[in-house]
Coordinates of C-alpha atoms and ligand atoms in Angstrom, one line a residue:
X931 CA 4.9 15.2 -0.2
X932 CA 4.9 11.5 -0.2
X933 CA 1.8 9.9 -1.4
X934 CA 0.9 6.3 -1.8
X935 CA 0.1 4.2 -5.3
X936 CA -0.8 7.9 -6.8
X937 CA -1.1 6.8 -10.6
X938 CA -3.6 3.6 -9.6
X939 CA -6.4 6.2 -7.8
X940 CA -8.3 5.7 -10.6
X941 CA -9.1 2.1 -10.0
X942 CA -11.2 0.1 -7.5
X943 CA -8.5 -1.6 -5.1
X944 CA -9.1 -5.1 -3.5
X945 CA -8.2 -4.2 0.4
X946 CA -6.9 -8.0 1.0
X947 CA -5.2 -11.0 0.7
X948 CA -5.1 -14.0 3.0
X949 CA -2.9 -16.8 3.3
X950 CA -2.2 -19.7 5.9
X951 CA -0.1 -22.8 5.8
X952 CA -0.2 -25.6 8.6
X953 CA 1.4 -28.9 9.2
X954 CA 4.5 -28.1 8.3
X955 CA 8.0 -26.7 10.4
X956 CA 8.6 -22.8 9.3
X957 CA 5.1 -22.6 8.4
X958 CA 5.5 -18.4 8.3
X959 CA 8.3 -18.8 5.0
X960 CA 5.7 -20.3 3.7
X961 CA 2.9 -17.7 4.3
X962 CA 5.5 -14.8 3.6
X963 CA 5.9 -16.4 -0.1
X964 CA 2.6 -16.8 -0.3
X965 CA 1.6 -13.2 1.1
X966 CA 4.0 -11.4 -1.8
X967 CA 2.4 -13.5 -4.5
X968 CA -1.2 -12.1 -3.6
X969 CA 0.6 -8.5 -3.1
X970 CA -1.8 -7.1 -6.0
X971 CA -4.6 -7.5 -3.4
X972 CA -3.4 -5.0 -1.0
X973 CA 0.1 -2.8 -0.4
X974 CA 0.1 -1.1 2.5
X975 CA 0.8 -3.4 5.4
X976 CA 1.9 -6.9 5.9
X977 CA 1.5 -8.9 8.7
X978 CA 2.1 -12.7 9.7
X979 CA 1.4 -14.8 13.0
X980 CA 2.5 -18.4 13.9
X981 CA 1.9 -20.5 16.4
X982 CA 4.5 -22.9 17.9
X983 CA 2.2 -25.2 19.9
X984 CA 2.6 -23.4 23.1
X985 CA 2.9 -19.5 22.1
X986 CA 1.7 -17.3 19.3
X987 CA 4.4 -14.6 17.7
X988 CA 2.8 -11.8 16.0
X989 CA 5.1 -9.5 13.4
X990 CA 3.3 -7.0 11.7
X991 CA 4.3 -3.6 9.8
X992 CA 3.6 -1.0 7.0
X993 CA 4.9 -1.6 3.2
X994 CA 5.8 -4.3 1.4
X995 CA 5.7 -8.3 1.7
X996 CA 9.0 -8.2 0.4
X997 CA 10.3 -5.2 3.0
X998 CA 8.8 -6.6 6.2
X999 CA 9.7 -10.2 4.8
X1000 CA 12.7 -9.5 3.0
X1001 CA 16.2 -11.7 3.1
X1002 CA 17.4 -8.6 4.6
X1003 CA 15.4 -9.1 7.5
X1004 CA 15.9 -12.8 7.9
X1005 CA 15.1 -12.2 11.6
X1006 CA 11.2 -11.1 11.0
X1007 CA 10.4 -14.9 9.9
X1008 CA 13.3 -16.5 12.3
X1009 CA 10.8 -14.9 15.1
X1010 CA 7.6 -16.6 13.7
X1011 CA 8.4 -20.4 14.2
X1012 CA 5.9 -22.7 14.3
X1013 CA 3.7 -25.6 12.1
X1014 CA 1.4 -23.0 11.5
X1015 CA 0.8 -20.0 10.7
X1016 CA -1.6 -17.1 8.9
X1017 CA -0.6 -13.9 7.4
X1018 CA -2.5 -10.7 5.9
X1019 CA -1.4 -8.2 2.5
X1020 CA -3.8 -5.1 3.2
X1021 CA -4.8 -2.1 1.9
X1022 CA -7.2 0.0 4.5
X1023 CA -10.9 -1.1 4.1
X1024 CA -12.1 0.5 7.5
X1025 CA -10.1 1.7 9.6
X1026 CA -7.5 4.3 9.4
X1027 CA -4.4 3.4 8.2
X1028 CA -2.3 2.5 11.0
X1029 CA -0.4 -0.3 12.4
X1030 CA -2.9 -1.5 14.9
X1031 CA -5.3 -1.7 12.2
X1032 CA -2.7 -3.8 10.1
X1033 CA -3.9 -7.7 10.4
X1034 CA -3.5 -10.7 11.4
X1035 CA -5.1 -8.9 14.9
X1036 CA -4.4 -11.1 17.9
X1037 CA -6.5 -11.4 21.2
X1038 CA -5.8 -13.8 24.3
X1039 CA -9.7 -15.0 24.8
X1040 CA -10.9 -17.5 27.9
X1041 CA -9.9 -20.4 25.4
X1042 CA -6.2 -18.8 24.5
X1043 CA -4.8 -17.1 21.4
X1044 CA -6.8 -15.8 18.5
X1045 CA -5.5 -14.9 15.5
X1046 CA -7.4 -13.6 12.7
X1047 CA -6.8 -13.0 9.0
X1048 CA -9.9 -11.0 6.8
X1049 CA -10.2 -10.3 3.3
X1050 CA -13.9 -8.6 2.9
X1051 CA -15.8 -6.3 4.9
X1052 CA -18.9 -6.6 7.3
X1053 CA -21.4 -4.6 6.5
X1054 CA -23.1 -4.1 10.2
X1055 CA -19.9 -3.6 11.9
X1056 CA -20.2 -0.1 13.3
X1057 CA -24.1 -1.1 14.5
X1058 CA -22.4 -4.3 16.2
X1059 CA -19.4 -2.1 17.7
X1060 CA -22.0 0.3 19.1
X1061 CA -23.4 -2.4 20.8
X1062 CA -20.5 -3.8 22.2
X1063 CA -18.9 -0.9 23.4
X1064 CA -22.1 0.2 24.9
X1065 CA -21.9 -2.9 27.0
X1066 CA -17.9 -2.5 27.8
X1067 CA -16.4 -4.0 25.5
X1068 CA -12.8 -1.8 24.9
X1069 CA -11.3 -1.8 21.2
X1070 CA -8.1 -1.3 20.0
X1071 CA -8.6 -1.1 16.5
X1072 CA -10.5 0.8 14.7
X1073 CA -11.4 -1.7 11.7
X1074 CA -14.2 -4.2 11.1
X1075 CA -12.3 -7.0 11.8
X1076 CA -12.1 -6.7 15.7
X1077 CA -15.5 -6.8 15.4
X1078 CA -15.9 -10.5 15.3
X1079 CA -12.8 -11.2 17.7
X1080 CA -15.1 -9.9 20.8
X1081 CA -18.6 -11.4 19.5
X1082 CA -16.6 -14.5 19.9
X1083 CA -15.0 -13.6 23.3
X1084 CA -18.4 -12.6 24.3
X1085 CA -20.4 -15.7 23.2
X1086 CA -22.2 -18.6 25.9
X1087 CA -21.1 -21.3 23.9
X1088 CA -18.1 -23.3 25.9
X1089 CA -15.5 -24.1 22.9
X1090 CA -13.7 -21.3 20.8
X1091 CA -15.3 -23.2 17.6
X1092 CA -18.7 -22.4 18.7
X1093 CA -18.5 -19.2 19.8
X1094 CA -16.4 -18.1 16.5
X1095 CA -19.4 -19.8 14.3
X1096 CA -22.0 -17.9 16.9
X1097 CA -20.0 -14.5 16.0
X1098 CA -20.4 -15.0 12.5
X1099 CA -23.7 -16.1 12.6
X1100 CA -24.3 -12.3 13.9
X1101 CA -22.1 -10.7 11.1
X1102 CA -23.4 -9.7 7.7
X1103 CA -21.1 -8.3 4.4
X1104 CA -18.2 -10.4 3.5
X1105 CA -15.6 -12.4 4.9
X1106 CA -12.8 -14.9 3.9
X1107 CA -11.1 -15.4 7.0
X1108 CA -8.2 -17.2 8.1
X1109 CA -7.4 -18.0 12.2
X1110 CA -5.1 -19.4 14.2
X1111 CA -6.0 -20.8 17.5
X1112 CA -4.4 -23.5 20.1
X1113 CA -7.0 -25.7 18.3
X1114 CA -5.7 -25.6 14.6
X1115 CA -6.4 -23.2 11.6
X1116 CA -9.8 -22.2 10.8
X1117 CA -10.7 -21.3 7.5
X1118 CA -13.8 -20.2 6.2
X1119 CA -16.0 -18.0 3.5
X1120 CA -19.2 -15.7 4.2
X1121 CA -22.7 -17.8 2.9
X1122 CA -22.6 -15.9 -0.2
X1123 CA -18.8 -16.6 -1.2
X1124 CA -18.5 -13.3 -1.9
X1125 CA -14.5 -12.5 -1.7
X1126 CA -12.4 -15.8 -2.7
X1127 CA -10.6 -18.5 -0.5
X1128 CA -8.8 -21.6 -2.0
X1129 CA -7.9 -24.8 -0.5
X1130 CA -4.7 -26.5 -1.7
X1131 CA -2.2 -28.9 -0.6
X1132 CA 2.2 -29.2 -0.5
X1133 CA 2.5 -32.8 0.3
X1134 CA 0.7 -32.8 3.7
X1135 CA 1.0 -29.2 4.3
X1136 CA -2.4 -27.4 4.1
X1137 CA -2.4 -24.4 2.6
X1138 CA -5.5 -21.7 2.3
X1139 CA -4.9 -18.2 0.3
X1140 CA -7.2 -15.3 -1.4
X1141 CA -6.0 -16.5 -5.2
X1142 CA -4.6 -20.2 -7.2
X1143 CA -1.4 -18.4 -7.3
X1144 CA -1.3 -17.9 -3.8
X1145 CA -1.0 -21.7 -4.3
X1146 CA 1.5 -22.0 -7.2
X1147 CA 4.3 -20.2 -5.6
X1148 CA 4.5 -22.2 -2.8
X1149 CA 4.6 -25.9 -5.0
X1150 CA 1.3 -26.3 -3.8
X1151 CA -1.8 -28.1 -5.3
X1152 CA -5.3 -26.7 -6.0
X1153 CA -7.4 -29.1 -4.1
X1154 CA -10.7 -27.1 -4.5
X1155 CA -12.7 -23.8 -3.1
X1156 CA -13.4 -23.2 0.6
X1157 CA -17.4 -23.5 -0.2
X1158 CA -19.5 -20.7 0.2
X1159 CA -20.8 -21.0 3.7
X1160 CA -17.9 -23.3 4.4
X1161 CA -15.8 -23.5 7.4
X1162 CA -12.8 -25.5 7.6
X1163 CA -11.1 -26.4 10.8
X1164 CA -7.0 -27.9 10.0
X1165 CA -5.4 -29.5 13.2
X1166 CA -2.1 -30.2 12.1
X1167 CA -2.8 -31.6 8.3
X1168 CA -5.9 -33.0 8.9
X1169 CA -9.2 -31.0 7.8
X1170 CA -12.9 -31.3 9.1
X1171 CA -15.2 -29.3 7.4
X1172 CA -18.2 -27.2 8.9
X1173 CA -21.4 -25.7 7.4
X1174 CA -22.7 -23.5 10.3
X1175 CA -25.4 -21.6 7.5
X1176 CA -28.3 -22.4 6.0
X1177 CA -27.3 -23.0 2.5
X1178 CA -27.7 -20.4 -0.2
X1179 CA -26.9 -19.4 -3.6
X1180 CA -23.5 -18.3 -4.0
X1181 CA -22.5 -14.7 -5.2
X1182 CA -18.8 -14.0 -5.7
X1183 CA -17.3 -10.6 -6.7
X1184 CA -18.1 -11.0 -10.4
X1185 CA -14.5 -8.2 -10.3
X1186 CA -12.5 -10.3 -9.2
X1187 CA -12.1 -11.7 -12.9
X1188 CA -12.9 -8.6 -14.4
X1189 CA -9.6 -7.0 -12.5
X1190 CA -8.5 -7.8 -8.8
X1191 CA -7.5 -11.1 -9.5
X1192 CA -4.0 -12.0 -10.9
X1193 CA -4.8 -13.2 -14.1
X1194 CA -2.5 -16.6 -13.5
X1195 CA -5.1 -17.3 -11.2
X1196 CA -7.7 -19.7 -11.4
X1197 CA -11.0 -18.5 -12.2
X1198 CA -12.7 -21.3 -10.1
X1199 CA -16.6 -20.5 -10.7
X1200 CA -15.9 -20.4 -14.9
X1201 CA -13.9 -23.3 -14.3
X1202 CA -10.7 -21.1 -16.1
X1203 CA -7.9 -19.3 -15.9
X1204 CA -8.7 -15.1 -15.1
X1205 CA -6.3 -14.7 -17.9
X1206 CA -8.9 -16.8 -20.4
X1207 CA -11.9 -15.4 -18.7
X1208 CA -10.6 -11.6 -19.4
X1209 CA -10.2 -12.6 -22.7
X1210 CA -13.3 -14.0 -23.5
X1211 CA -14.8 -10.6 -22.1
X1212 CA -12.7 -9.1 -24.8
X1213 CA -13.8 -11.4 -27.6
X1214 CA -17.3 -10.8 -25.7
X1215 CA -16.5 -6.7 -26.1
X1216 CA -16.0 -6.9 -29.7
X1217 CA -19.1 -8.9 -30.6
X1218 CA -21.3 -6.0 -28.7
X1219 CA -19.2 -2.8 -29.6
X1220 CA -17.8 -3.5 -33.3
X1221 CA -15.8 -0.3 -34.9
X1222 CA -13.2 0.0 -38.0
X1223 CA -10.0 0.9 -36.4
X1224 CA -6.4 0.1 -37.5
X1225 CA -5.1 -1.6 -34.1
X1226 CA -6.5 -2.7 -30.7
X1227 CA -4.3 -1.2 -27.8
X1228 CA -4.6 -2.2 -24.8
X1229 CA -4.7 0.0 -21.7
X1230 CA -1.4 -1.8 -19.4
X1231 CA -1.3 -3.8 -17.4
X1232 CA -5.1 -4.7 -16.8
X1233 CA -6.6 -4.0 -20.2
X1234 CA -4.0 -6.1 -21.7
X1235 CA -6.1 -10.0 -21.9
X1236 CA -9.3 -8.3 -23.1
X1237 CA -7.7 -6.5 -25.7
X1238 CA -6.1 -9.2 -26.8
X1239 CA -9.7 -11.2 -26.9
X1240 CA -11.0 -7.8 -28.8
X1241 CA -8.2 -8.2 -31.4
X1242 CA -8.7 -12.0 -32.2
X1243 CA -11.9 -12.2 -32.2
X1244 CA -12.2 -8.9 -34.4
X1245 CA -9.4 -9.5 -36.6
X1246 CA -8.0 -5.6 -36.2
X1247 CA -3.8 -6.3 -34.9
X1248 CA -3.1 -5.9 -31.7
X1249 CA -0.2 -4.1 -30.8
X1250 CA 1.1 -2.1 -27.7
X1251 CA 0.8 1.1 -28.2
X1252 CA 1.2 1.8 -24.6
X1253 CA 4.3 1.1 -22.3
X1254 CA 4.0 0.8 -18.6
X1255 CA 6.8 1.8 -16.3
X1256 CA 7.5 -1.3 -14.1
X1257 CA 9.7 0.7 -12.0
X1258 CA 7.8 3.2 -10.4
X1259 CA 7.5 2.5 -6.5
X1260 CA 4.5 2.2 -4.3
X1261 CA 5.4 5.6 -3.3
X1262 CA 6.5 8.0 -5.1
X1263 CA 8.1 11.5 -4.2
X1264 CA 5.6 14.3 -6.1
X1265 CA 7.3 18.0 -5.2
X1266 CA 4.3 19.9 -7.1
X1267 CA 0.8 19.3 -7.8
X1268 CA 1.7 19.7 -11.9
X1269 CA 3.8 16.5 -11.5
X1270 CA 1.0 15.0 -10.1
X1271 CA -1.7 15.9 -12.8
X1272 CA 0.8 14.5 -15.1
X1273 CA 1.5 11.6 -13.0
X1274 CA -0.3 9.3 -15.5
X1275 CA 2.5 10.1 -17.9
X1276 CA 5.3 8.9 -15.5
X1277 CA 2.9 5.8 -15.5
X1278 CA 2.2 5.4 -19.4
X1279 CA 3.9 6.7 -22.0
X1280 CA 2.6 6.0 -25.8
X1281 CA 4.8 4.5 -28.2
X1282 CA 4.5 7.0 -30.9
X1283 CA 5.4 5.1 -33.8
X1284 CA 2.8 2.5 -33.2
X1285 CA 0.2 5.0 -32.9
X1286 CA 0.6 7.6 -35.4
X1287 CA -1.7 7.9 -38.0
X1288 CA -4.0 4.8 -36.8
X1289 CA -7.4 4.7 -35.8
X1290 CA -7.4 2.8 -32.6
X1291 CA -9.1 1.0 -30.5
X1292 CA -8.0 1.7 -26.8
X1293 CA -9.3 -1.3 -24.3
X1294 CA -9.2 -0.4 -20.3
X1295 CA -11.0 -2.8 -17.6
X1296 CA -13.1 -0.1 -16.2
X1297 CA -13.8 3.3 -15.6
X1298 CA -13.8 4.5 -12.2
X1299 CA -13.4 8.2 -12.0
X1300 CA -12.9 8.7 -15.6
X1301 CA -9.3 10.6 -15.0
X1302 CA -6.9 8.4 -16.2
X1303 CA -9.2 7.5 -18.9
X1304 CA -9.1 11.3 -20.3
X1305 CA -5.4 11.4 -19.9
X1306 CA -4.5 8.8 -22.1
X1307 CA -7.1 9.2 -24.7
X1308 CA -5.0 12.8 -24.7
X1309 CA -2.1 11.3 -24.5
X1310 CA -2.9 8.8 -27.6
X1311 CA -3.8 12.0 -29.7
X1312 CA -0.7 13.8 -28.6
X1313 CA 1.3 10.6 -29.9
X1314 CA -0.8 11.3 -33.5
X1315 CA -3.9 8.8 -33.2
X1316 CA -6.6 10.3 -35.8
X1317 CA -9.0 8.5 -34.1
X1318 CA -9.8 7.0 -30.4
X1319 CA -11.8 4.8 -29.6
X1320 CA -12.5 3.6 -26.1
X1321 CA -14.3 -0.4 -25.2
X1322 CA -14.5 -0.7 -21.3
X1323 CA -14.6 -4.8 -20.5
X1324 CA -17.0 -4.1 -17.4
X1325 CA -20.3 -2.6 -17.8
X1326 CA -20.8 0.9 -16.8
X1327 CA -19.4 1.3 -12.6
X1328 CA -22.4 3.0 -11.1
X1329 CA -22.5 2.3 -7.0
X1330 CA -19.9 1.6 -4.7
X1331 CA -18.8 -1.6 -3.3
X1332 CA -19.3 -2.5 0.8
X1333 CA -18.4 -6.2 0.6
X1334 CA -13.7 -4.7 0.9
X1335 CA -13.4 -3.1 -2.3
X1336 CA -12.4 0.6 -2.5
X1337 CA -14.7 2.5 -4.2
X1338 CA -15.1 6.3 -4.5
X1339 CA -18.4 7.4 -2.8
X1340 CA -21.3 7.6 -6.0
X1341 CA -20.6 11.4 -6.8
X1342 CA -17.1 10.9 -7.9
X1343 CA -18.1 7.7 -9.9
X1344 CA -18.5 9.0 -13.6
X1345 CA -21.0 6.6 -14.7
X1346 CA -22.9 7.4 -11.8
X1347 CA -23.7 10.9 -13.0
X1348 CA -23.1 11.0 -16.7
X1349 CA -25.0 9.8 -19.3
X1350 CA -23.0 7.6 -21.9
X1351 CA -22.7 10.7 -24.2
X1352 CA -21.5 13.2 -21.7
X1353 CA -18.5 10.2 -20.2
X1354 CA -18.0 10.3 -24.4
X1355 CA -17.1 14.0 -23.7
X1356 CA -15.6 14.2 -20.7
X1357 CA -12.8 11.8 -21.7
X1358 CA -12.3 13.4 -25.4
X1359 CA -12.5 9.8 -27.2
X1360 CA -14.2 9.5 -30.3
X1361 CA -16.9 6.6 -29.4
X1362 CA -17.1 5.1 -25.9
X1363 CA -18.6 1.6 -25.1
X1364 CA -19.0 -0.9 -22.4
X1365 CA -19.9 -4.8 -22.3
X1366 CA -23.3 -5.1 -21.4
X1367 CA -24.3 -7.1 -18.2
X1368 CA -25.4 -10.1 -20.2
X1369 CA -22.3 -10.1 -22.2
X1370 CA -20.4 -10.3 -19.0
X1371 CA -22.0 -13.3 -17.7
X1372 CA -21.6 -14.4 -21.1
X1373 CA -18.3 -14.3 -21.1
X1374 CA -18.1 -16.8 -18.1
X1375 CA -19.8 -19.3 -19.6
X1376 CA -23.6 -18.6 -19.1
X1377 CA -26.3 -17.6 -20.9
X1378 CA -26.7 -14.4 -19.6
X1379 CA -27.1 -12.7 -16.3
X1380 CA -31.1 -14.1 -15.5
X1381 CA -33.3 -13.4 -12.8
X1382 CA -31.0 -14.5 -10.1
X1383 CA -27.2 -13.3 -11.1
X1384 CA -24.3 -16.2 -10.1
X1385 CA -22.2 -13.4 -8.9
X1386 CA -21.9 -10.6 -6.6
X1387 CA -22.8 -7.2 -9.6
X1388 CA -23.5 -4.9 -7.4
X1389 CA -21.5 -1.6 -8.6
X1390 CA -23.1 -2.4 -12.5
X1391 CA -26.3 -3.0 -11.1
X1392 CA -27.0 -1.2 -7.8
X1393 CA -28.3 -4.9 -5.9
X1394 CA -26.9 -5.7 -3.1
X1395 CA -26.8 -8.8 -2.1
X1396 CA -26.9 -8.7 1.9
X1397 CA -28.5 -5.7 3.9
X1398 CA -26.5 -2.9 4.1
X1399 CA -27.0 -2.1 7.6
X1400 CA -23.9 0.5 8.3
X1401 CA -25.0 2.3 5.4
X1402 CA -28.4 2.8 5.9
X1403 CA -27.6 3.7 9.4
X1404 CA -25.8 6.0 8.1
X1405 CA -28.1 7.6 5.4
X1406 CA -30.5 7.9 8.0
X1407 CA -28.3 10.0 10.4
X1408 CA -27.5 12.0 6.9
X1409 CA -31.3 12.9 6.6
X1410 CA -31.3 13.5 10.3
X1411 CA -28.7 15.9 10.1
X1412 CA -30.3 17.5 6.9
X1413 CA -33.6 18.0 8.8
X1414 CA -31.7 19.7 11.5
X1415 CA -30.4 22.3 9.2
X1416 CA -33.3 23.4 6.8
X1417 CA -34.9 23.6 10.8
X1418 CA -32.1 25.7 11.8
X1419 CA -32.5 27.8 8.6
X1420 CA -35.8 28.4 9.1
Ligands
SF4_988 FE1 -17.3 -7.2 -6.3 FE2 -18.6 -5.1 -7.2 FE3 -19.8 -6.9 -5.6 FE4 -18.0 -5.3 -4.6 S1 -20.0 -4.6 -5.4 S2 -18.1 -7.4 -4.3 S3 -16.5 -5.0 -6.4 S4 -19.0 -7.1 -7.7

């Protein structure tokens, strides 16, 4: 059997990253470089299209940045020439895994070539598609995404600007988007902000991606955020900017700085690196949740800032108790289902002579499921901790994400349907504790989370902050169906 990322299942997964360079010749190197340093944000499928000033080249596959991309395959980018160009990382949001699902999606429209980059996800997509198909329109994808390529193709307005803006005006969730057309590039955010997009600059190249470091490998600079709202239009190296929505207040993923983004990256809304904004969560962790341990371990790779923010600011060493394996593929051949259950060992392994006889404190970044949690609390015991205990740096993960984050559906989410007590129990650890929701806001800087939160919260907190049209749609066909049966019983 050959199964993909099998030791990461218990972690939400950021489906995407965008990137998109113009004004410059070989525009796609560019993007490719860019694409692998936002890998993180998505593994399954790669994709980049350029545009040459009179035709648009379109490669796209499954895997890697670095196998589609690779020097090996010198030919992929040789057939991608251009002064511009946009690329996608991905890992499956909606949409089966396949390669027609695999982005940037291209469609010829009345105006010529449309490319079309999205990290996110809309939220009334499958009401919209219903819509559309009803009235003829044909897809050939099955993810959200196609969605706003024939609102656009379908739109009165007379220019391809318009009618893209009079798309999204009909779209609700999130989007960071990147396009190509015959036009320029066209960059823009959803009005809440919700997933990121960066603006930065290589000379007079114009560069856009999901994260700062997007930005650094590439020699560029970080000129600023793509707004909220914002919509950016770059002919050649020039930019206009566009705000087609009423303004509102902004609400980015709050996770992105608790674990999707790389911590090298810039935290742009504390105004700090991830990597100091995870450790003031830590610090932030140990204020809230003080215990006497021996050392502060951190759970690798994610859990390794905040511990280290747990450990200063409670004085307790911090060592690495843990190893990760850096070697394990994105696949990963498992002949039995007992390799698998012990797959977090292949993963992890304790480093027994830092852990036996301590009383440690084990640090992770959330807990999802709670599977790989109970693992390597057992695992620290089997190494000869006396005592574990665990200090989550996100509050309690309680409701799944819409807005292009993978999330088990509520009943698999552990703090959905156990009390703090029974999640005690259920991973084996001594004492369990989270941050609380203030003390994560706190640790960005504010003063707490308030009457109206800065940030998207909404798997700690259950508020949305756009409708949730798809969903609803779909509870209501769920009751439907449940009427239909206790009828048929009767
Ligand atoms: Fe981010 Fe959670 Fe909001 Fe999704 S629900 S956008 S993961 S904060």
């Amino acid at each position: 059997m050959l199964t993909t990322n099998p030791f990461d299942d218990d972690k939400l997964r950021e489906e995407c990253g965008i990137f998109g360079a113009s004004g410059v010749e070989g525009a796609a190197a560019l993007v490719a470089l860019g694409l692998h340093a936002l890998q993180h944000r998505g593994q399954e499928a790669a994709g980049i299209t350029s545009f040459d000033g009179t035709l648009f080249h379109t490669h796209r596959a499954m895997g890697l940045v670095g196998e589609t991309f690779s020097q090996q395959n010198e030919d992929a980018i040789r057939a991608l020439p251009g002064k511009a160009a946009c690329g996608h990382v991905r890992y499956a949001t909606t949409g089966e895994t396949a390669l027609r699902n695999v982005q940037p999606l291209f469609a010829e429209l009345s105006e010529g070539g449309f490319a079309i980059a999205h990290n996110g996800n809309i939220s009334n997509a499958m009401r919209l598609r219903q819509e559309l198909v009803r009235t003829g329109s044909i897809f050939q994808s099955t993810s959200d995404t196609e969605t706003i390529i024939h609102l656009t193709a379908r739109s009165n307005y007379d220019q391809l600007l318009y009618k893209f803006i009079d798309a999204l005006k009909r779209v609700e969730g999130a989007y960071s988007l990147i396009c190509l057309t015959r036009e320029g590039m066209i960059a823009c955010r959803d009005p809440l902000g919700i997933r990121p997009l960066v603006l930065g600059k290589r000379g007079d190249t114009v560069i856009v991606a999901s994260e700062t470091v997007g930005l650094d490998v590439v020699g560029a600079e970080f000129v600023r955020e793509i707004e909220p709202g914002e919509l950016i239009v770059v002919k050649g190296t020039e930019i206009e900017s566009h705000r087609p929505f009423p303004p509102r207040a902004p609400r980015p993923c709050i996770f992105e700085y608790v674990y999707f983004s790389r911590p090298d990256s810039k935290a742009v809304s504390a105004g700090r690196s991830v990597y100091a904004v995870r450790k003031a969560i830590g610090a932030q962790l140990a204020k809230e949740t003080p215990i006497d341990a021996d050392i502060v371990i951190p759970v690798p790779d994610s859990g390794t800032p905040a511990a280290i923010g747990y450990a200063q600011e409670s004085g307790i060493p911090f060592e690495l108790g843990i190893i990760r394996s850096h070697y394990m593929g994105r696949t990963f051949i498992q002949p039995t289902d007992e390799i698998r259950h012990e797959g977090v060992r292949l993963k992890h392994n304790a480093n027994r002579d830092v852990v036996a006889g301590k009383r440690i404190v084990l640090i992770d970044d959330s807990i999802v499921r709670g599977t790989t949690s109970h693992k390597i609390v057992q695992m620290m015991r089997d190494a000869g901790a006396t005592e574990v205990h665990m200090r989550i740096a996100s509050p309690p993960t309680k409701n799944p994400c819409f807005y292009g984050v993978d999330t088990p559906e509520k009943a698999k989410l552990l703090a959905a349907n156990k009390s703090l007590e029974q999640m005690t129990d259920h991973i084996k650890a001594d004492s369990l504790a989270f941050i609380s929701m203030d003390g994560l806001y706190k640790a960005l800087g504010e003063a707490g989370r308030g009457e109206q939160p800065s940030h998207c919260d909404a798997c700690f907190s259950g508020e949305y902050p756009t409708p949730l049209t798809d969903q609803r749609d779909r509870e209501n066909v769920d009751q439907f169906a449940l009427i239909e049966e206790t009828e048929a019983a009767e």
